[in-house]
Coordinates of C-alpha atoms and ligand atoms in Angstrom, one line a residue:
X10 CA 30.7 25.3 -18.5
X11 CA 32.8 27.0 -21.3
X12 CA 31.7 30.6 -20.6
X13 CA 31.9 32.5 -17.4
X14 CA 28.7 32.7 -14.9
X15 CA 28.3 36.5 -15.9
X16 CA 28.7 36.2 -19.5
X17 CA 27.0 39.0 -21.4
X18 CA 24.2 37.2 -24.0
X19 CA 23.1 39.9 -26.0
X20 CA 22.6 41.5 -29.3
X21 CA 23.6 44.8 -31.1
X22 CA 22.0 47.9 -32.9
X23 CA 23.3 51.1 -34.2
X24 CA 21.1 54.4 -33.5
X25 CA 21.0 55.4 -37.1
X26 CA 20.0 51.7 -38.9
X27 CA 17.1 51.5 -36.0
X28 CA 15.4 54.7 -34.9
X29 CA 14.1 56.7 -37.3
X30 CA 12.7 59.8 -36.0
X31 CA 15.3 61.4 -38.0
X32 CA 14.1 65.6 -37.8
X33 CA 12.0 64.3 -34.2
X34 CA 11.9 66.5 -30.7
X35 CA 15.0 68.5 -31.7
X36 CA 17.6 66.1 -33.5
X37 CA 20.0 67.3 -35.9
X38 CA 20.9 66.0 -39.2
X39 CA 23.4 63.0 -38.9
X40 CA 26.1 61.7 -41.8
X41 CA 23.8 58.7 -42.2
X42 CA 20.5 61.1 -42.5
X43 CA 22.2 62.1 -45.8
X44 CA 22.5 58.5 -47.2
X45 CA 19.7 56.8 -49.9
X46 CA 19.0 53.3 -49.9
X47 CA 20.7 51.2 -51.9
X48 CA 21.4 47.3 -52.8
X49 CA 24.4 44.9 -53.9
X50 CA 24.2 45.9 -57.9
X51 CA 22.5 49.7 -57.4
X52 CA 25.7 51.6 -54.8
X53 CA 23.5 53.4 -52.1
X54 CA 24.6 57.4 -52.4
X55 CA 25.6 60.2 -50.0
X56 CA 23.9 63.4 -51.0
X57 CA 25.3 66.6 -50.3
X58 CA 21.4 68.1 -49.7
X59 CA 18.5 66.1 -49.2
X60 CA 16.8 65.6 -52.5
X61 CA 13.3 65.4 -52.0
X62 CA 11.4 62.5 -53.5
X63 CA 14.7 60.0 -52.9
X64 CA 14.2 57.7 -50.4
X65 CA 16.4 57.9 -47.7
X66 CA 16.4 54.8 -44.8
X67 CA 17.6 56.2 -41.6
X68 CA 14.9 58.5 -41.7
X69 CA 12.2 56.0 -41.1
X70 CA 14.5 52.9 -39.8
X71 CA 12.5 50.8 -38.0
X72 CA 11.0 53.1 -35.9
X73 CA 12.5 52.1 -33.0
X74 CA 11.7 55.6 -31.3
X75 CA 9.0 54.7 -30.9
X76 CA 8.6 50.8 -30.7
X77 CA 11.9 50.7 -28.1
X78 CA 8.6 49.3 -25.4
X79 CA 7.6 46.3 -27.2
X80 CA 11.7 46.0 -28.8
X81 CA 12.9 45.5 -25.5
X82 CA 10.4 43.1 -24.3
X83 CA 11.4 41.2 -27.1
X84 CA 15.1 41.0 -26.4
X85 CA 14.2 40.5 -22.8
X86 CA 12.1 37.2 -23.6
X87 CA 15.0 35.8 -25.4
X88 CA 16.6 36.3 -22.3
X89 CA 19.3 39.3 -22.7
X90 CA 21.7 40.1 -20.4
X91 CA 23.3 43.4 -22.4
X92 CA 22.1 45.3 -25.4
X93 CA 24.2 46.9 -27.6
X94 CA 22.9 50.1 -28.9
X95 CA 24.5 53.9 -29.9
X96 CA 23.1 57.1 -28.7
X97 CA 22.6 59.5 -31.9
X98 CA 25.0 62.7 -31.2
X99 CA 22.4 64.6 -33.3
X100 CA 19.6 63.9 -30.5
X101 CA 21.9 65.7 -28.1
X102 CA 23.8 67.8 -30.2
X103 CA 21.6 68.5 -33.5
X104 CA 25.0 70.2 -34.7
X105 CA 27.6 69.3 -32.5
X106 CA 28.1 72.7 -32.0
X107 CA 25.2 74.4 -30.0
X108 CA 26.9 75.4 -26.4
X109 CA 23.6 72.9 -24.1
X110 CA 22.3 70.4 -24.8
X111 CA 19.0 69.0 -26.5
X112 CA 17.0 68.3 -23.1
X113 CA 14.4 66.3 -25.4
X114 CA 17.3 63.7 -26.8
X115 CA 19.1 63.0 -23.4
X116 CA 15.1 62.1 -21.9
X117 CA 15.0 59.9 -25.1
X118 CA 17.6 57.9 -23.9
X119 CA 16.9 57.9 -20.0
X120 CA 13.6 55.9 -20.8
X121 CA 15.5 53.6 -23.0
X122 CA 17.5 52.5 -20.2
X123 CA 15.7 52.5 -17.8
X124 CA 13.3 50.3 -19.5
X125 CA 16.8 48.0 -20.4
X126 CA 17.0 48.1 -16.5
X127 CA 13.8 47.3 -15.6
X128 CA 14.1 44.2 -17.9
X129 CA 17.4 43.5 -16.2
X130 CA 19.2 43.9 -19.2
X131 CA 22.5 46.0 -19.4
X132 CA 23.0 48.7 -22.0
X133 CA 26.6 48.5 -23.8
X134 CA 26.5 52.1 -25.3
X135 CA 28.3 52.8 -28.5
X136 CA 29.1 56.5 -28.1
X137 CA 30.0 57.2 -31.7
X138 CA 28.4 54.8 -34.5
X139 CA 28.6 56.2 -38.0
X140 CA 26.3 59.1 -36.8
X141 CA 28.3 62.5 -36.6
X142 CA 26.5 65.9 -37.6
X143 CA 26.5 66.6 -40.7
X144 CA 26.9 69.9 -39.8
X145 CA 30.4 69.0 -38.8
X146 CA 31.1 67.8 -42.0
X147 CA 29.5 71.2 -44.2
X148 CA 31.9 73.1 -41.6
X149 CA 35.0 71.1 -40.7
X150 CA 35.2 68.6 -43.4
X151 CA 34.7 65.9 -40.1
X152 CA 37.2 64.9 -38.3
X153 CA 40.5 66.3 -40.2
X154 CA 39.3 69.1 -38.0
X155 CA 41.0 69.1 -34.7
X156 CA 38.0 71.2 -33.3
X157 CA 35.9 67.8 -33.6
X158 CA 38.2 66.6 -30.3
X159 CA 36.7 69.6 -28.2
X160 CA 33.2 68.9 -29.3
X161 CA 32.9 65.0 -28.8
X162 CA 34.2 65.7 -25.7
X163 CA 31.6 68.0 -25.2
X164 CA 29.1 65.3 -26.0
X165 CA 31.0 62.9 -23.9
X166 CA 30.8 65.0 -21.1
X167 CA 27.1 65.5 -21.0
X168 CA 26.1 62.3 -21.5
X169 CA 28.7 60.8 -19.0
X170 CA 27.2 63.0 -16.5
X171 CA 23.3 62.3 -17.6
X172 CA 23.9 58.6 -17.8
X173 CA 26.7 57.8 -14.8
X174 CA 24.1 55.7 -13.1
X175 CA 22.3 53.7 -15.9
X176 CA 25.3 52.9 -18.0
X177 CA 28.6 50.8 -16.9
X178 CA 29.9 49.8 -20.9
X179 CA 30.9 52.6 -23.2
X180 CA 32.7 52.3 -26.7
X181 CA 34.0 55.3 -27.8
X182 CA 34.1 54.7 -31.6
X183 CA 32.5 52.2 -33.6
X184 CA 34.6 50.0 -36.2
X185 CA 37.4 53.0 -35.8
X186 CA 39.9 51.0 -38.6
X187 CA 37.4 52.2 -41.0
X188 CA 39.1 54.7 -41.6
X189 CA 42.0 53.0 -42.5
X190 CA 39.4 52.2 -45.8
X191 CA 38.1 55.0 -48.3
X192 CA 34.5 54.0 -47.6
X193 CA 35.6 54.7 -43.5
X194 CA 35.4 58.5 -45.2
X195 CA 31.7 58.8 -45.4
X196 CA 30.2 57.4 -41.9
X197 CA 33.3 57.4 -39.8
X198 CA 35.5 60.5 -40.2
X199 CA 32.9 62.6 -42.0
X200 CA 35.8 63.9 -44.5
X201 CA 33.5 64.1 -47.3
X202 CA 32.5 68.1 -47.5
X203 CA 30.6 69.1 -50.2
X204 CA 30.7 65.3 -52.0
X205 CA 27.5 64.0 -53.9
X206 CA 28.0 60.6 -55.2
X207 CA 28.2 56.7 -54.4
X208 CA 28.9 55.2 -51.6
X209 CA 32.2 53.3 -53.0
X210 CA 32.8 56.4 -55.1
X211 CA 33.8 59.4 -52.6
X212 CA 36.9 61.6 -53.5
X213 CA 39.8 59.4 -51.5
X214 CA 43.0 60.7 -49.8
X215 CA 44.7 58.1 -47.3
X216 CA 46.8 61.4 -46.1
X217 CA 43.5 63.1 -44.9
X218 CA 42.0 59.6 -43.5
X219 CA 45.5 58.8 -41.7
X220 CA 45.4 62.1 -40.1
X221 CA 41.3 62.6 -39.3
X222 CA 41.8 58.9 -37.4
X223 CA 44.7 60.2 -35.7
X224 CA 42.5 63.2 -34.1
X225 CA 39.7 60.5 -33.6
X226 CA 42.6 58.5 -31.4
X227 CA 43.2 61.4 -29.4
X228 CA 39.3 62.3 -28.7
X229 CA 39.1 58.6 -27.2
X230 CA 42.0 58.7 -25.5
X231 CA 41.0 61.8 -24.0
X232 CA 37.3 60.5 -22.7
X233 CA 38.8 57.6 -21.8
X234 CA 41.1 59.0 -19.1
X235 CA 38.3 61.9 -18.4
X236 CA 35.9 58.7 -17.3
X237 CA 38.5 56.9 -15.7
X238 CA 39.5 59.7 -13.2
X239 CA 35.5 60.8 -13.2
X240 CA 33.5 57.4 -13.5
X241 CA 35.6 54.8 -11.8
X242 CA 32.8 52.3 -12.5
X243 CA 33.0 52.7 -16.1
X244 CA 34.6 50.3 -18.4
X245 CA 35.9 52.0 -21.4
X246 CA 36.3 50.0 -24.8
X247 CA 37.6 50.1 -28.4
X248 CA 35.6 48.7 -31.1
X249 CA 37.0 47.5 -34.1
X250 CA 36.4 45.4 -37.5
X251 CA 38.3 42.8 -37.2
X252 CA 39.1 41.4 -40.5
X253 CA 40.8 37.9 -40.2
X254 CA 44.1 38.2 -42.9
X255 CA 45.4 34.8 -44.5
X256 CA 47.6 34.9 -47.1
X257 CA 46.7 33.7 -50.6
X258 CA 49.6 30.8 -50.4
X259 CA 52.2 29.4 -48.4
X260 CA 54.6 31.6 -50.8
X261 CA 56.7 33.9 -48.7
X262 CA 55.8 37.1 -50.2
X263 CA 52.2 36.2 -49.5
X264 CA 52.7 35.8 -46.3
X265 CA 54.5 39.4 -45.9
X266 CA 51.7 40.5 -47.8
X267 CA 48.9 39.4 -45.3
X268 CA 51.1 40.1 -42.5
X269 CA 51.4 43.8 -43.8
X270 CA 47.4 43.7 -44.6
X271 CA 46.5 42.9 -41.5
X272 CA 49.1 45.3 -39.5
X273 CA 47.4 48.3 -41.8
X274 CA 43.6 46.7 -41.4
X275 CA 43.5 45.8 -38.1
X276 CA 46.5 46.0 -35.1
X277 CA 47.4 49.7 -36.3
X278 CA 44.4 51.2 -34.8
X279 CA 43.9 48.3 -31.6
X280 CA 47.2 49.2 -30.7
X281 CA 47.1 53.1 -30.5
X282 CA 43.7 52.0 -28.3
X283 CA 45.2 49.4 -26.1
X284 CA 49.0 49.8 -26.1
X285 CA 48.7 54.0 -25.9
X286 CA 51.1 53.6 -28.5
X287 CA 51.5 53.4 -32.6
X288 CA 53.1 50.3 -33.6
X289 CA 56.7 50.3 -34.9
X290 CA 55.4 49.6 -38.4
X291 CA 53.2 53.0 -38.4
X292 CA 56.3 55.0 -39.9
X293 CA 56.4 52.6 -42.8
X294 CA 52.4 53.0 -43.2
X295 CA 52.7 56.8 -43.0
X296 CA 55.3 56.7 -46.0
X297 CA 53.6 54.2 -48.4
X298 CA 50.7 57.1 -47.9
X299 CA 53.2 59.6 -48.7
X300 CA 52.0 61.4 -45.1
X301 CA 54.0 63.5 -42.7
X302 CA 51.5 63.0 -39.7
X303 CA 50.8 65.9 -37.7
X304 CA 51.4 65.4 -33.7
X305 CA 50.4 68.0 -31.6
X306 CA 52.8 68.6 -28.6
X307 CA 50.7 66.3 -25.9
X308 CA 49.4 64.1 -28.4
X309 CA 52.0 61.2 -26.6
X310 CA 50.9 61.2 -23.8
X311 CA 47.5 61.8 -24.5
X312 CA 47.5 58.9 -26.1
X313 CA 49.2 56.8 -23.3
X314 CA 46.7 58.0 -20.3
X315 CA 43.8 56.8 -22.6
X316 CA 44.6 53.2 -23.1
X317 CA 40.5 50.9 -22.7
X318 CA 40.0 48.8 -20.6
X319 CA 38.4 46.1 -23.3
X320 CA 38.6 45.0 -26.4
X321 CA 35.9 44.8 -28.2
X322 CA 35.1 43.8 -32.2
X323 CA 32.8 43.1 -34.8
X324 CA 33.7 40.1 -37.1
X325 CA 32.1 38.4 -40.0
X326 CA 34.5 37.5 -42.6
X327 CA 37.8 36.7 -43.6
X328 CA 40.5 37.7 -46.7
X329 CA 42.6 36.6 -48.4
X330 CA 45.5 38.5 -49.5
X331 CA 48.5 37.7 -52.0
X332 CA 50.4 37.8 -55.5
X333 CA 49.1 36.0 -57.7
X334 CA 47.3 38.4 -60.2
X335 CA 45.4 35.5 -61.9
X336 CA 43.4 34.7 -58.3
X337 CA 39.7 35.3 -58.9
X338 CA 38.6 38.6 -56.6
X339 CA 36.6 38.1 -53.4
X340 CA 33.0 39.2 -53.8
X341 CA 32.0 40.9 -50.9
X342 CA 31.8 44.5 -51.2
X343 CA 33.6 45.9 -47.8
X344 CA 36.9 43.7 -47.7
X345 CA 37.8 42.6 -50.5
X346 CA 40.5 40.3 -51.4
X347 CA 40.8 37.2 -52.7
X348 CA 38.3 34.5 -53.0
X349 CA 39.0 31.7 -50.5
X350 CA 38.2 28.5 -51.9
X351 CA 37.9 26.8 -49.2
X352 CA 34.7 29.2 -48.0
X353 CA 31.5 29.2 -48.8
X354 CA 29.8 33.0 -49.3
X355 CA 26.8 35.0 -47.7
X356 CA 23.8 36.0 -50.2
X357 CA 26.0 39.0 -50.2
X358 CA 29.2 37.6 -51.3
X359 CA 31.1 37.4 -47.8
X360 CA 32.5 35.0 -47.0
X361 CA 31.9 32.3 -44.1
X362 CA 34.5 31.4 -41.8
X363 CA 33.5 30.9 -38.4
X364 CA 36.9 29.5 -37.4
X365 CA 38.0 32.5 -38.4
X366 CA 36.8 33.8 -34.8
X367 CA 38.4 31.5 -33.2
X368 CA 41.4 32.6 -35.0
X369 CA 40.6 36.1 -34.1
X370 CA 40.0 35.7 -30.1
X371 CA 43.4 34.4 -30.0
X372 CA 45.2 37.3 -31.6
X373 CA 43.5 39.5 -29.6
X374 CA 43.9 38.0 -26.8
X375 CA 47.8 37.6 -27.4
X376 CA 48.3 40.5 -28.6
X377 CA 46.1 43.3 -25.6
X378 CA 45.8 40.2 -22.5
X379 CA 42.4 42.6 -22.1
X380 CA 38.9 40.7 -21.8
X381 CA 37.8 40.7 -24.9
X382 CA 34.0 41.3 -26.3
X383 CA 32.2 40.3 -29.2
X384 CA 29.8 43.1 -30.1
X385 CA 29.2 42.0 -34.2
X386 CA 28.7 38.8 -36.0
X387 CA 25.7 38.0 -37.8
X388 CA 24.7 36.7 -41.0
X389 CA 22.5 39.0 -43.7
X390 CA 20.1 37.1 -45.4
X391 CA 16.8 37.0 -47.2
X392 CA 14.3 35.4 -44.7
X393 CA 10.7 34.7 -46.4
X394 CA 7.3 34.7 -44.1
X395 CA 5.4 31.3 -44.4
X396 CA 1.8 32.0 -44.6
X397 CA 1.3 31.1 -41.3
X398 CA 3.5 34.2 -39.8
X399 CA 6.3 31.7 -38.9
X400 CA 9.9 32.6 -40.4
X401 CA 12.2 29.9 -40.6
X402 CA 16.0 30.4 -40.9
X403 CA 18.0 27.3 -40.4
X404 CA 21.1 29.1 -42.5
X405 CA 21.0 31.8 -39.2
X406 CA 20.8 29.2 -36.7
X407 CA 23.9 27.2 -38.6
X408 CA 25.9 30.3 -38.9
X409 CA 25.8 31.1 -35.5
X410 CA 25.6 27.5 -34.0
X411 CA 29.2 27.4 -35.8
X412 CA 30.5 31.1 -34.7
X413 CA 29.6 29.5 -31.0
X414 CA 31.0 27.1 -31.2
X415 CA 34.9 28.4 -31.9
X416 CA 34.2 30.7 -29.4
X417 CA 34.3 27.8 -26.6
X418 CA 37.3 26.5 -28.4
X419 CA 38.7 29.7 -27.7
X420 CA 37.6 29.9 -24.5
X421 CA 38.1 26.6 -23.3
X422 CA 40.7 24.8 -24.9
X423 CA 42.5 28.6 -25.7
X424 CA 41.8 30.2 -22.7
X425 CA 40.6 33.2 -24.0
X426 CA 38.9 35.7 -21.5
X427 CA 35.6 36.4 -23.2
X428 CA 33.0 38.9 -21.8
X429 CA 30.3 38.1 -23.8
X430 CA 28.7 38.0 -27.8
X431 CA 26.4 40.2 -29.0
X432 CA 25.7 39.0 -32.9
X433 CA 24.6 42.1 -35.1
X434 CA 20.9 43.4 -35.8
X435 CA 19.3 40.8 -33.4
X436 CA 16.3 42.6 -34.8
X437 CA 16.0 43.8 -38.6
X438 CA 17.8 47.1 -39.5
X439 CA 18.9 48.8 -42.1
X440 CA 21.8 47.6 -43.7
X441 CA 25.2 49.9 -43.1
X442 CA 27.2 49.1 -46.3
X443 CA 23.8 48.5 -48.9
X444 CA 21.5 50.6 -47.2
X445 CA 18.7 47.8 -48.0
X446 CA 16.5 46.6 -45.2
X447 CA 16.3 43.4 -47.8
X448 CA 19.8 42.2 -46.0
X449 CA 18.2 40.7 -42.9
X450 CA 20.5 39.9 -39.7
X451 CA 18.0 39.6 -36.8
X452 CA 16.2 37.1 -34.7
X453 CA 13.5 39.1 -34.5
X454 CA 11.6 40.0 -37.8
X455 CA 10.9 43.7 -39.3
X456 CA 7.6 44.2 -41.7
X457 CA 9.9 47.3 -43.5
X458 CA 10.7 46.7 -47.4
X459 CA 13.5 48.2 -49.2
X460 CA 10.7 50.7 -50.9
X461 CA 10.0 52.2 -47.4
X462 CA 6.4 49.9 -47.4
X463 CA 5.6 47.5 -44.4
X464 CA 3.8 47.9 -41.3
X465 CA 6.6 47.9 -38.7
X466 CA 4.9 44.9 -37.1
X467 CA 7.7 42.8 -35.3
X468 CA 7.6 38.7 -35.4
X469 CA 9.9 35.9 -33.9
X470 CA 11.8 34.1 -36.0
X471 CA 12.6 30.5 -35.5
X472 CA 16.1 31.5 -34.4
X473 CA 14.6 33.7 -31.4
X474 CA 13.4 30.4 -30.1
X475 CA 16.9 28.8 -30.5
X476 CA 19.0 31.9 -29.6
X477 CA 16.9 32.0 -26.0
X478 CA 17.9 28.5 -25.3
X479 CA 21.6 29.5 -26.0
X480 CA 21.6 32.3 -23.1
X481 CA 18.9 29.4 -21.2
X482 CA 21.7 27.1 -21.1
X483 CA 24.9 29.7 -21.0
X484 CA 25.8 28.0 -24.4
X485 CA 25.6 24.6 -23.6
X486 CA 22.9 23.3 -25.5
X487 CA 23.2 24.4 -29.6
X488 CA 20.9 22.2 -31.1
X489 CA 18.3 23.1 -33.1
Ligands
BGP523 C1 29.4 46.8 -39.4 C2 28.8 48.0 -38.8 C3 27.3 47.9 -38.7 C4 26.6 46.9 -39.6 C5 27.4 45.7 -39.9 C6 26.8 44.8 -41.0 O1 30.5 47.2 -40.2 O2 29.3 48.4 -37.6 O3 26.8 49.2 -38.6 O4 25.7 47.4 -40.4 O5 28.7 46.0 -40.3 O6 27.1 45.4 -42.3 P1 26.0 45.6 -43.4 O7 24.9 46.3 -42.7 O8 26.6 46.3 -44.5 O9 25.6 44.2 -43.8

């Protein structure tokens, strides 16, 4: 068999594109409470106040607060071994600021687990997922704020302590080299104060991002070592966007160019994560931005006690990067870069390259010699409902029948040490970079519409029966 005995089959969610419940038993209002719905041609917005009458889709989600019961039965007939969820700060913090905690948010949690648990299934908790308090961001303008260290550590701290015996898998910050990006400002480092607008619009300053990810570096680090010498069990874990770089052409200065792309985009944060170091290269980074980067004295070693344990990533596309000023642009609206001609595209202009993640594993694995994790991949699509109830998504199973496949490459003919794959939105959720719920990823089907209509009634899609047989057979058998 390809893939170890113990491999974890899953699928992931995020706490703000699922739950809903948004002003429910006590929670605060997150970054993502403040965000409107939104689709490829119409920008979703962040609002500064909530303007009544403008829809706004974490508020509702899909309900998952209170359908988690019947959710998790669902990922447990398909045969889950792990679940890949976040725990909203703002449930246990409403502002990240109160001194205790919100007793009503932490219980939340305790019977989501333990219903994981009694389905055998293993919760792989994101701690941080694109849902800080927005009260963070009225106060501190996020995370440029060095008082945000103190208070996710707070946070850290309690629910370490609430959760030491339900959760083993923690990931301290979701896609962190977002905020190597402008749009990483809005849901990631919360450096947006005061800013009404679109999404891909925000007021940008890659001094402030640099310098907010650098204090978001030094609160992992910190949690990391604080569960290490409190939680021995634990295993700790990055989580990044891994965007697969290739230059443009074979032309040398391409080549420096994806090489330099892909330093910035991806192996500047993993390092500081894994190697408890900045790469060699981060000087040259700091003065293309023109930025003198603040280090606190400690911040070294800070940095160096908190190195993860695994490496964990979200991937779905591939760029192209290079010269030539002719090349036609890349349609997909988070990375950019040039169109590869040799891909075909998502309904939402990324593009498809599932030996791409092949490609991937093996840097990673080069590169930390960590086990390494899957924890995104997915493909968002429009899925239709026959008449008889059934949904049928062939382009789903295809996608991920191919992503599976270059994973056993990687694993078998690579030797790649793989932990497990859990593809994105295994059930429908809102979508992060459109704010549509029209941009379907899961197995499991949503009745939600884009104008906050629908039921909330849950259905199985044809690749729920096909994804079961996949964990079934530990990825043996991929036929449809
Ligand atoms: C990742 C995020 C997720 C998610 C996913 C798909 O970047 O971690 O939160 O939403 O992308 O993106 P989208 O929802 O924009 O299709």
């Amino acid at each position: 068999m390809a893939f170890r005995n113990d491999f974890l089959w899953g699928g992931a969610t995020a706490a703000n594109q699922i739950e809903g419940a948004w002003d429910v038993d006590g929670k605060g209002v997150s970054v993502s409470d403040m965000c409107t719905n939104g689709s490829l041609d119409h920008p979703k917005r962040i609002t500064a106040v909530i303007e009544p009458g403008t829809l706004y889709p974490s508020h509702e989600a899909i309900d998952f607060y209170h359908h988690y019961e019947e959710d998790i039965a669902l990922i447990a007939e398909m045969g889950f071994k792990v679940f890949r969820m976040s725990i909203n700060w703002t449930r246990i913090f409403p502002t990240g600021m109160e001194e205790k905690p919100n007793e009503k948010g932490l219980a939340f949690y305790d019977k989501v687990f333990n219903c994981c648990r009694r389905h055998g299934i293993e919760p792989l908790v994101t701690i941080s997922h694109y849902e800080m308090p927005y009260a963070l961001v009225e106060k501190y303008n996020g995370w440029i704020s060095r008082e945000l260290i103190g208070l996710y550590e707070k946070y850290c701290h309690v629910i370490f302590e609430r959760y030491q015996n339900k959760v083993k898998y923690w990931l301290t910050f979701n896609e962190i080299n977002s905020g190597m990006l402008p749009t990483g400002n809005v849901h990631s480092l919360g450096t947006i104060q005061g800013f009404s607008g679109s999404f891909f619009g925000v007021k940008d300053d890659p001094k402030i991002r640099l310098q907010a990810l650098h204090h978001q570096f030094i609160a992992s680090a910190k949690v990391v070592k604080y569960a290490h010498e409190h939680y021995p069990q634990f295993l700790m874990g990055n989580m990044m966007c891994c965007i697969v770089t290739y230059p443009y052409t074979c032309a040398p200065a391409d080549v420096i160019e994806a090489q330099h792309y892909s330093q910035f985009i991806n192996w500047y944060c993993a390092d500081v994560q894994c190697k408890g170091e900045y790469p060699f290269y981060a000087k040259r980074i700091w003065k293309e931005c023109d930025l003198s980067m603040k280090f606190e004295p400690g911040d070294e070693e800070i940095l160096k006690e908190g190195k993860v344990d695994f490496f964990t990533f979200s991937y779905y596309s591939s760029v192209c990067v290079g010269k030539d000023e002719n090349a036609e642009q890349g349609s997909g609206n988070v990375f950019g870069g040039l169109k590869n001609p040799y891909l075909q595209v998502s309904d939402w202009g990324w593009s498809i390259d599932a030996e791409g993640l092949r490609y991937a594993l093996c840097e990673i694995y080069d590169r930390y010699r960590i086990p390494v994790m899957i924890v995104e991949n997915g493909l968002g699509a429009n899925d239709a409902v026959e008449e008889d109830g059934s949904i049928h998504d062939p382009y789903r199973i295809e996608y991920m029948r191919k992503h599976i496949e270059q994973m056993k490459l990687a694993v078998e003919e690579d030797g790649v040490d793989l932990m497990g794959y859990t593809p994105w939105g295994c059930i429908d959720l809102v979508s992060l970079s459109t704010g549509e719920m029209a941009k379907r990823y899961g197995m499991i089907y949503v009745n939600k519409f884009d104008d906050g209509s629908g039921d909330l009634s849950r259905q199985r899609k044809d690749s729920f029966y096909w994804y079961k047989k996949v964990i079934e057979t530990n990825g043996e058998d991929l036929r449809e």
